[in-house]
Each structure stands twice: as C-alpha cells, then as structure tokens.
C-alpha cells in the first residue's frame, strides 16, 4: 500500500480535507482558514453550521467521485466549499436545520457534475485560452434552483427600497458596519462581529489576504453609499448596503483577482479594485430579477477581470 493510499484511509486525513474545504469559502484552503469560517458561522447561528458541514461533506464526496473534474480545472471553489455555501443558502431559504441539511446533502452531491459542466462551458470556444475558473457557479446554480422551486427567497438586496428616513444608524456607523458585514456575508451571515472576527483572522493567516478583503469591502462601501447618496438607485435607504448584501461579492472579487489567480502587480490590483467596484451595480441590477443574486456579481466581475488581464 502506497503512503498516499494509507493517508487517504485515515479519518484524520479526511477531517483535514473537509476543514480545508471550509477554508476555501474565503478562497484560502487551509485548516486555519476553515476553522475560522466555522467559528464565524457558529458565532452568528450555531444551527446553520450543521447544513454547512453536511453540504461540505456531500460536495467533497461528489468531487472524489468526479475525479476528472479536478483534472479539468485547477480553480478553487468547485468542490467542498460550494457545498458549504449550498448548505448555508438552504438554511436561509427554509429556516430549518433538518430540512436545510437534507437539501444540502442532495445539493452537495450535485456539485461535482455541475462543476464539470461549468468547467466545460467556460473552456469552450474563444474563452478556452483564458482558462477562467469555475468559482462559485455550481453553488449559484444549485441554490438558485432550490430557492425558485421552493417558491421561497433568501434575503437579497432590493433595487429600490421605499423609505422616508435614512439608515437606521448614523452614516459613519452604518458605513463602518457595512465594511464588516460585507465580509461576514461572504459566509451568508449578517453579523458585524462575525465579519470582524473573519477579517482579523484573515489578517493573521496572511496579511495580503486580509488587507485585500478589507480593500474590496471599503471600495464596495464607497461605491454603494455614494450611489445611495446621489439617488442613483432610487429610494434605497442604505439598508441593503448596511447589511452587507451589496458588498460581499466585491470582497471575493478583490481577493480572487489580486491574491489567488494573478500576481499582485500594480496593474492587477487596480483591475481587481475596479472589478470589485463593478460588483455593486451588478448586484443591484441582478436583484431586479427573480433569480437569487448570491455570488453571481463576484463570478461576473472576476471573469471580466481575468479575461482582461489574460488576453
């Protein structure tokens, strides 16, 4: 028996793999990042952690079965962490740990085949030379279909919120909260404390990772609050921004482009921040459709940035 096979048969090996898959939620598949993600979710709602773990296990099992997917693309986000996000979205959709866990198990198993299909699609035709990553597309497709079939939505940003008053917090406090909730919403969690913990942990794990996440969040906040102040998005009172619903894709986009997929040159950083800024209007435009927004702005923004940088 080879050393690799012996390792694969040990429970500790798979425990480490699953924790690393959780770390991939923040685009950093390391044990420390995975533990940080689990703690940040549990801090907001411990019950939510169950379907997240179930989805992670199911999606990882699916990726092992679909071994050829691993060879088809090297992008992060096509295995366990898409299942983790499916579990989180299921919990927000059904508000039940048991139902969400059952949906996460099935949805996680589907992640592998869906990832294979997406990988084949983004590598076809003119885009084949760009080698675009799959990212969270399997999660968006699966959880979007679940939400639509269940005839229930998850909390999403709205294109226009009618209100006579401004944000419930003072402007500076609301802006500060949005910087943290932008980061916590990467986990589909609306909790500034979870966002602060996640940001602090990312800075400790790797300063560039944390700093880029913070930069993406600040850019999203500046673009979003400026747009609200100018009335560009109608009568939105800033609630969606304050809750981080319009900024989490910017966090992921900045990290993906400037840290994960490309070298952090000056040109790359500028493109990453511009793509992060673009995700805010993309999120508002997509929210006008019946399809749950989830991380589609992150996918579109990252694909556009990588296409530009690699062309």
Coordinates of C-alpha atoms in Angstrom, one line a residue:
X1 CA 0.0 0.0 0.0
X2 CA 1.4 3.4 -1.0
X3 CA 1.9 6.2 1.5
X4 CA -0.7 8.3 -0.3
X5 CA -3.3 5.5 -0.1
X6 CA -2.5 4.9 3.6
X7 CA -3.1 8.6 4.3
X8 CA -6.4 8.6 2.4
X9 CA -7.7 5.8 4.5
X10 CA -7.2 7.6 7.8
X11 CA -10.1 9.6 9.3
X12 CA -7.7 12.4 10.3
X13 CA -6.9 12.9 6.6
X14 CA -10.5 13.4 5.6
X15 CA -11.1 15.6 8.6
X16 CA -8.3 17.9 7.4
X17 CA -9.6 17.8 3.9
X18 CA -13.1 18.9 5.0
X19 CA -11.8 21.7 7.1
X20 CA -9.7 22.9 4.2
X21 CA -12.8 22.9 2.0
X22 CA -14.4 25.3 4.5
X23 CA -11.4 27.5 4.2
X24 CA -12.0 27.7 0.5
X25 CA -15.1 29.7 1.3
X26 CA -12.7 32.6 1.8
X27 CA -10.6 31.3 -1.1
X28 CA -7.9 30.0 1.2
X29 CA -8.0 26.2 1.5
X30 CA -6.1 25.9 4.8
X31 CA -7.0 24.3 8.1
X32 CA -6.7 27.7 10.0
X33 CA -9.0 29.4 7.5
X34 CA -11.5 26.5 7.7
X35 CA -11.7 26.7 11.5
X36 CA -12.0 30.5 11.3
X37 CA -15.0 30.1 8.9
X38 CA -16.7 27.6 11.2
X39 CA -16.3 29.8 14.3
X40 CA -17.6 32.9 12.4
X41 CA -20.7 31.0 11.3
X42 CA -21.3 29.5 14.7
X43 CA -20.9 32.9 16.4
X44 CA -24.0 34.1 14.4
X45 CA -26.1 30.9 14.4
X46 CA -24.7 27.5 15.6
X47 CA -27.6 25.7 13.9
X48 CA -26.5 27.0 10.5
X49 CA -23.2 25.2 10.9
X50 CA -24.9 21.7 10.6
X51 CA -26.2 22.1 7.0
X52 CA -22.9 23.9 6.1
X53 CA -20.9 20.8 7.2
X54 CA -23.3 18.4 5.6
X55 CA -23.0 20.3 2.3
X56 CA -19.2 20.3 2.6
X57 CA -19.1 16.5 3.2
X58 CA -21.5 15.8 0.3
X59 CA -19.7 18.0 -2.2
X60 CA -16.3 16.7 -1.2
X61 CA -17.6 13.1 -1.7
X62 CA -19.0 14.2 -5.1
X63 CA -15.7 15.7 -6.1
X64 CA -13.9 12.5 -5.2
X65 CA -16.3 10.6 -7.4
X66 CA -15.9 13.1 -10.2
X67 CA -12.2 12.9 -10.1
X68 CA -11.9 14.0 -13.7
X69 CA -13.3 17.4 -12.6
X70 CA -10.2 18.0 -10.6
X71 CA -8.1 17.4 -13.7
X72 CA -10.4 19.6 -15.9
X73 CA -9.8 22.8 -13.9
X74 CA -7.5 23.9 -11.2
X75 CA -9.8 26.7 -9.9
X76 CA -10.8 26.9 -6.3
X77 CA -14.4 26.7 -5.4
X78 CA -15.6 23.7 -7.4
X79 CA -15.6 21.2 -4.6
X80 CA -16.4 21.3 -0.9
X81 CA -16.9 24.9 -0.4
X82 CA -19.7 25.2 -3.0
X83 CA -21.4 22.5 -0.9
X84 CA -20.8 24.6 2.2
X85 CA -22.5 27.6 0.6
X86 CA -25.4 25.4 -0.6
X87 CA -25.9 24.4 3.0
X88 CA -25.9 28.0 4.2
X89 CA -28.3 29.1 1.5
X90 CA -30.6 26.2 2.2
X91 CA -30.8 27.2 5.9
X92 CA -31.6 30.8 4.9
X93 CA -34.3 29.5 2.4
X94 CA -36.0 27.0 4.7
X95 CA -35.1 28.3 8.2
X96 CA -34.9 24.8 9.4
X97 CA -31.7 22.9 10.3
X98 CA -33.1 19.5 9.4
X99 CA -34.6 20.5 6.1
X100 CA -31.6 22.5 5.1
X101 CA -29.3 19.6 5.9
X102 CA -31.3 17.3 3.7
X103 CA -31.2 19.8 0.9
X104 CA -27.5 20.4 1.5
X105 CA -26.8 16.6 1.2
X106 CA -28.5 16.4 -2.2
X107 CA -27.2 19.7 -3.4
X108 CA -23.7 18.9 -2.3
X109 CA -23.7 15.6 -4.3
X110 CA -24.8 17.5 -7.4
X111 CA -21.9 20.0 -7.1
X112 CA -19.4 17.7 -8.8
X113 CA -21.4 17.1 -12.0
X114 CA -22.5 20.8 -12.2
X115 CA -18.9 21.9 -11.7
X116 CA -17.8 19.6 -14.6
X117 CA -20.5 21.1 -16.8
X118 CA -19.5 24.7 -15.9
X119 CA -15.8 23.9 -16.4
X120 CA -16.5 22.5 -19.9
X121 CA -18.6 25.6 -20.8
X122 CA -16.1 28.3 -19.7
X123 CA -13.3 26.5 -21.5
X124 CA -15.1 26.2 -24.8
X125 CA -14.7 28.4 -27.9
X126 CA -12.9 31.8 -27.6
X127 CA -12.5 31.6 -23.8
X128 CA -10.5 28.4 -23.9
X129 CA -7.2 30.2 -23.8
X130 CA -8.2 32.4 -20.9
X131 CA -8.8 29.4 -18.6
X132 CA -11.5 31.0 -16.5
X133 CA -12.1 29.4 -13.1
X134 CA -15.4 27.8 -12.1
X135 CA -15.6 29.8 -8.8
X136 CA -19.0 29.6 -7.1
X137 CA -21.1 29.0 -10.2
X138 CA -22.2 25.5 -9.0
X139 CA -23.4 27.0 -5.7
X140 CA -25.3 29.8 -7.5
X141 CA -27.0 27.4 -10.0
X142 CA -28.0 24.8 -7.4
X143 CA -29.1 27.1 -4.6
X144 CA -30.9 29.4 -7.1
X145 CA -32.8 26.4 -8.5
X146 CA -33.7 25.3 -4.9
X147 CA -35.0 28.7 -3.9
X148 CA -37.1 29.0 -7.1
X149 CA -38.5 25.5 -6.8
X150 CA -39.4 26.1 -3.2
X151 CA -41.1 29.3 -4.2
X152 CA -39.2 31.0 -1.4
X153 CA -36.5 33.5 -1.5
X154 CA -33.5 34.2 0.6
X155 CA -32.6 37.6 1.8
X156 CA -31.4 39.5 -1.2
X157 CA -30.6 43.2 -1.9
X158 CA -33.5 45.1 -3.5
X159 CA -33.3 47.5 -6.4
X160 CA -35.4 50.1 -4.7
X161 CA -36.4 50.4 -1.0
X162 CA -39.1 53.0 -0.4
X163 CA -38.4 54.9 2.8
X164 CA -38.7 58.5 4.0
X165 CA -35.8 58.3 6.5
X166 CA -32.2 57.5 6.2
X167 CA -30.3 54.4 7.5
X168 CA -31.2 53.3 11.0
X169 CA -27.7 54.1 12.2
X170 CA -25.7 57.3 11.9
X171 CA -24.0 57.5 8.5
X172 CA -20.5 56.9 9.8
X173 CA -21.6 54.0 12.0
X174 CA -23.6 52.5 9.2
X175 CA -20.6 52.8 6.8
X176 CA -18.4 51.1 9.3
X177 CA -20.9 48.3 9.9
X178 CA -21.2 47.7 6.1
X179 CA -17.4 47.2 5.9
X180 CA -17.7 44.3 8.4
X181 CA -21.0 42.9 7.1
X182 CA -19.6 42.9 3.6
X183 CA -17.0 40.4 4.9
X184 CA -19.4 38.3 7.0
X185 CA -21.9 38.0 4.1
X186 CA -19.2 36.0 2.3
X187 CA -20.5 33.3 4.6
X188 CA -24.1 34.4 4.0
X189 CA -24.1 35.7 7.6
X190 CA -25.3 39.2 8.5
X191 CA -23.2 39.8 11.6
X192 CA -20.7 42.6 12.1
X193 CA -19.0 40.7 14.9
X194 CA -18.5 37.6 12.7
X195 CA -17.2 39.9 10.0
X196 CA -14.7 41.5 12.4
X197 CA -13.5 38.0 13.6
X198 CA -13.2 36.8 10.0
X199 CA -11.2 39.9 8.9
X200 CA -8.9 39.7 12.0
X201 CA -8.3 36.0 11.3
X202 CA -7.6 36.6 7.6
X203 CA -5.0 39.3 8.5
X204 CA -3.3 36.8 10.9
X205 CA -3.4 33.9 8.4
X206 CA -1.9 36.1 5.6
X207 CA -1.7 39.9 5.7
X208 CA -2.2 40.3 2.0
X209 CA -5.4 38.1 2.1
X210 CA -6.9 40.2 4.9
X211 CA -5.8 43.5 3.5
X212 CA -7.2 42.8 0.1
X213 CA -10.5 41.6 1.6
X214 CA -10.7 44.9 3.5
X215 CA -9.9 46.9 0.4
X216 CA -12.6 45.2 -1.5
X217 CA -15.1 45.9 1.2
X218 CA -14.2 49.5 1.5
X219 CA -14.4 50.0 -2.3
X220 CA -17.9 48.4 -2.2
X221 CA -18.9 50.7 0.6
X222 CA -17.7 53.8 -1.1
X223 CA -19.4 53.0 -4.4
X224 CA -22.6 51.9 -2.7
X225 CA -23.0 54.8 -0.3
X226 CA -22.1 57.3 -3.0
X227 CA -24.8 55.8 -5.2
X228 CA -27.4 55.9 -2.5
X229 CA -26.5 59.5 -1.6
X230 CA -26.8 60.6 -5.2
X231 CA -30.1 58.7 -5.5
X232 CA -28.7 56.7 -8.4
X233 CA -30.5 53.6 -7.2
X234 CA -33.9 55.1 -6.4
X235 CA -35.0 55.5 -2.8
X236 CA -32.8 52.8 -1.3
X237 CA -32.3 53.9 2.3
X238 CA -29.0 52.1 2.6
X239 CA -30.3 49.0 4.5
X240 CA -29.0 46.5 1.9
X241 CA -25.6 48.2 2.0
X242 CA -25.6 48.3 5.8
X243 CA -26.4 44.6 5.9
X244 CA -23.5 43.8 3.5
X245 CA -25.8 42.4 0.9
X246 CA -24.3 44.5 -1.9
X247 CA -20.6 44.3 -0.9
X248 CA -19.7 40.7 -0.3
X249 CA -19.1 40.0 -4.0
X250 CA -16.6 42.9 -4.0
X251 CA -14.6 41.3 -1.2
X252 CA -14.4 37.9 -3.0
X253 CA -13.6 39.6 -6.4
X254 CA -10.7 41.6 -4.9
X255 CA -9.2 38.6 -3.2
X256 CA -9.7 36.3 -6.2
X257 CA -8.1 38.6 -8.8
X258 CA -5.3 40.2 -6.7
X259 CA -4.3 37.3 -4.5
X260 CA -5.5 33.9 -5.7
X261 CA -5.4 33.8 -9.5
X262 CA -3.0 36.6 -10.5
X263 CA 0.3 38.0 -9.3
X264 CA -0.4 41.2 -7.2
X265 CA 1.2 43.7 -9.6
X266 CA 0.1 47.3 -9.6
X267 CA -1.9 46.7 -12.8
X268 CA -3.6 43.6 -11.3
X269 CA -4.5 45.4 -8.1
X270 CA -6.1 48.3 -10.0
X271 CA -8.1 45.9 -12.2
X272 CA -9.1 43.9 -9.1
X273 CA -10.5 47.0 -7.3
X274 CA -12.3 48.3 -10.4
X275 CA -13.9 44.8 -10.8
X276 CA -14.8 44.9 -7.1
X277 CA -16.5 48.3 -7.6
X278 CA -18.4 46.9 -10.6
X279 CA -20.0 44.2 -8.5
X280 CA -22.2 46.7 -6.6
X281 CA -24.2 47.9 -9.6
X282 CA -24.2 44.3 -10.9
X283 CA -25.8 43.1 -7.6
X284 CA -28.5 45.8 -7.8
X285 CA -29.3 45.0 -11.4
X286 CA -29.5 41.3 -10.8
X287 CA -31.7 41.9 -7.7
X288 CA -34.4 43.2 -10.0
X289 CA -34.7 39.7 -11.5
X290 CA -36.4 36.7 -9.7
X291 CA -33.1 34.8 -9.6
X292 CA -31.3 35.0 -6.2
X293 CA -28.2 37.1 -6.5
X294 CA -25.9 35.0 -4.3
X295 CA -22.4 35.4 -5.7
X296 CA -23.2 36.0 -9.4
X297 CA -21.7 39.5 -9.3
X298 CA -18.4 38.0 -7.9
X299 CA -18.4 35.5 -10.7
X300 CA -19.1 38.0 -13.5
X301 CA -16.7 40.6 -12.1
X302 CA -13.8 38.1 -11.6
X303 CA -14.3 36.6 -15.1
X304 CA -14.3 40.0 -16.7
X305 CA -11.1 41.0 -14.8
X306 CA -9.3 37.8 -15.6
X307 CA -10.3 37.9 -19.2
X308 CA -8.8 41.4 -19.4
X309 CA -5.6 40.5 -17.6
X310 CA -5.0 37.3 -19.5
X311 CA -6.0 38.5 -23.0

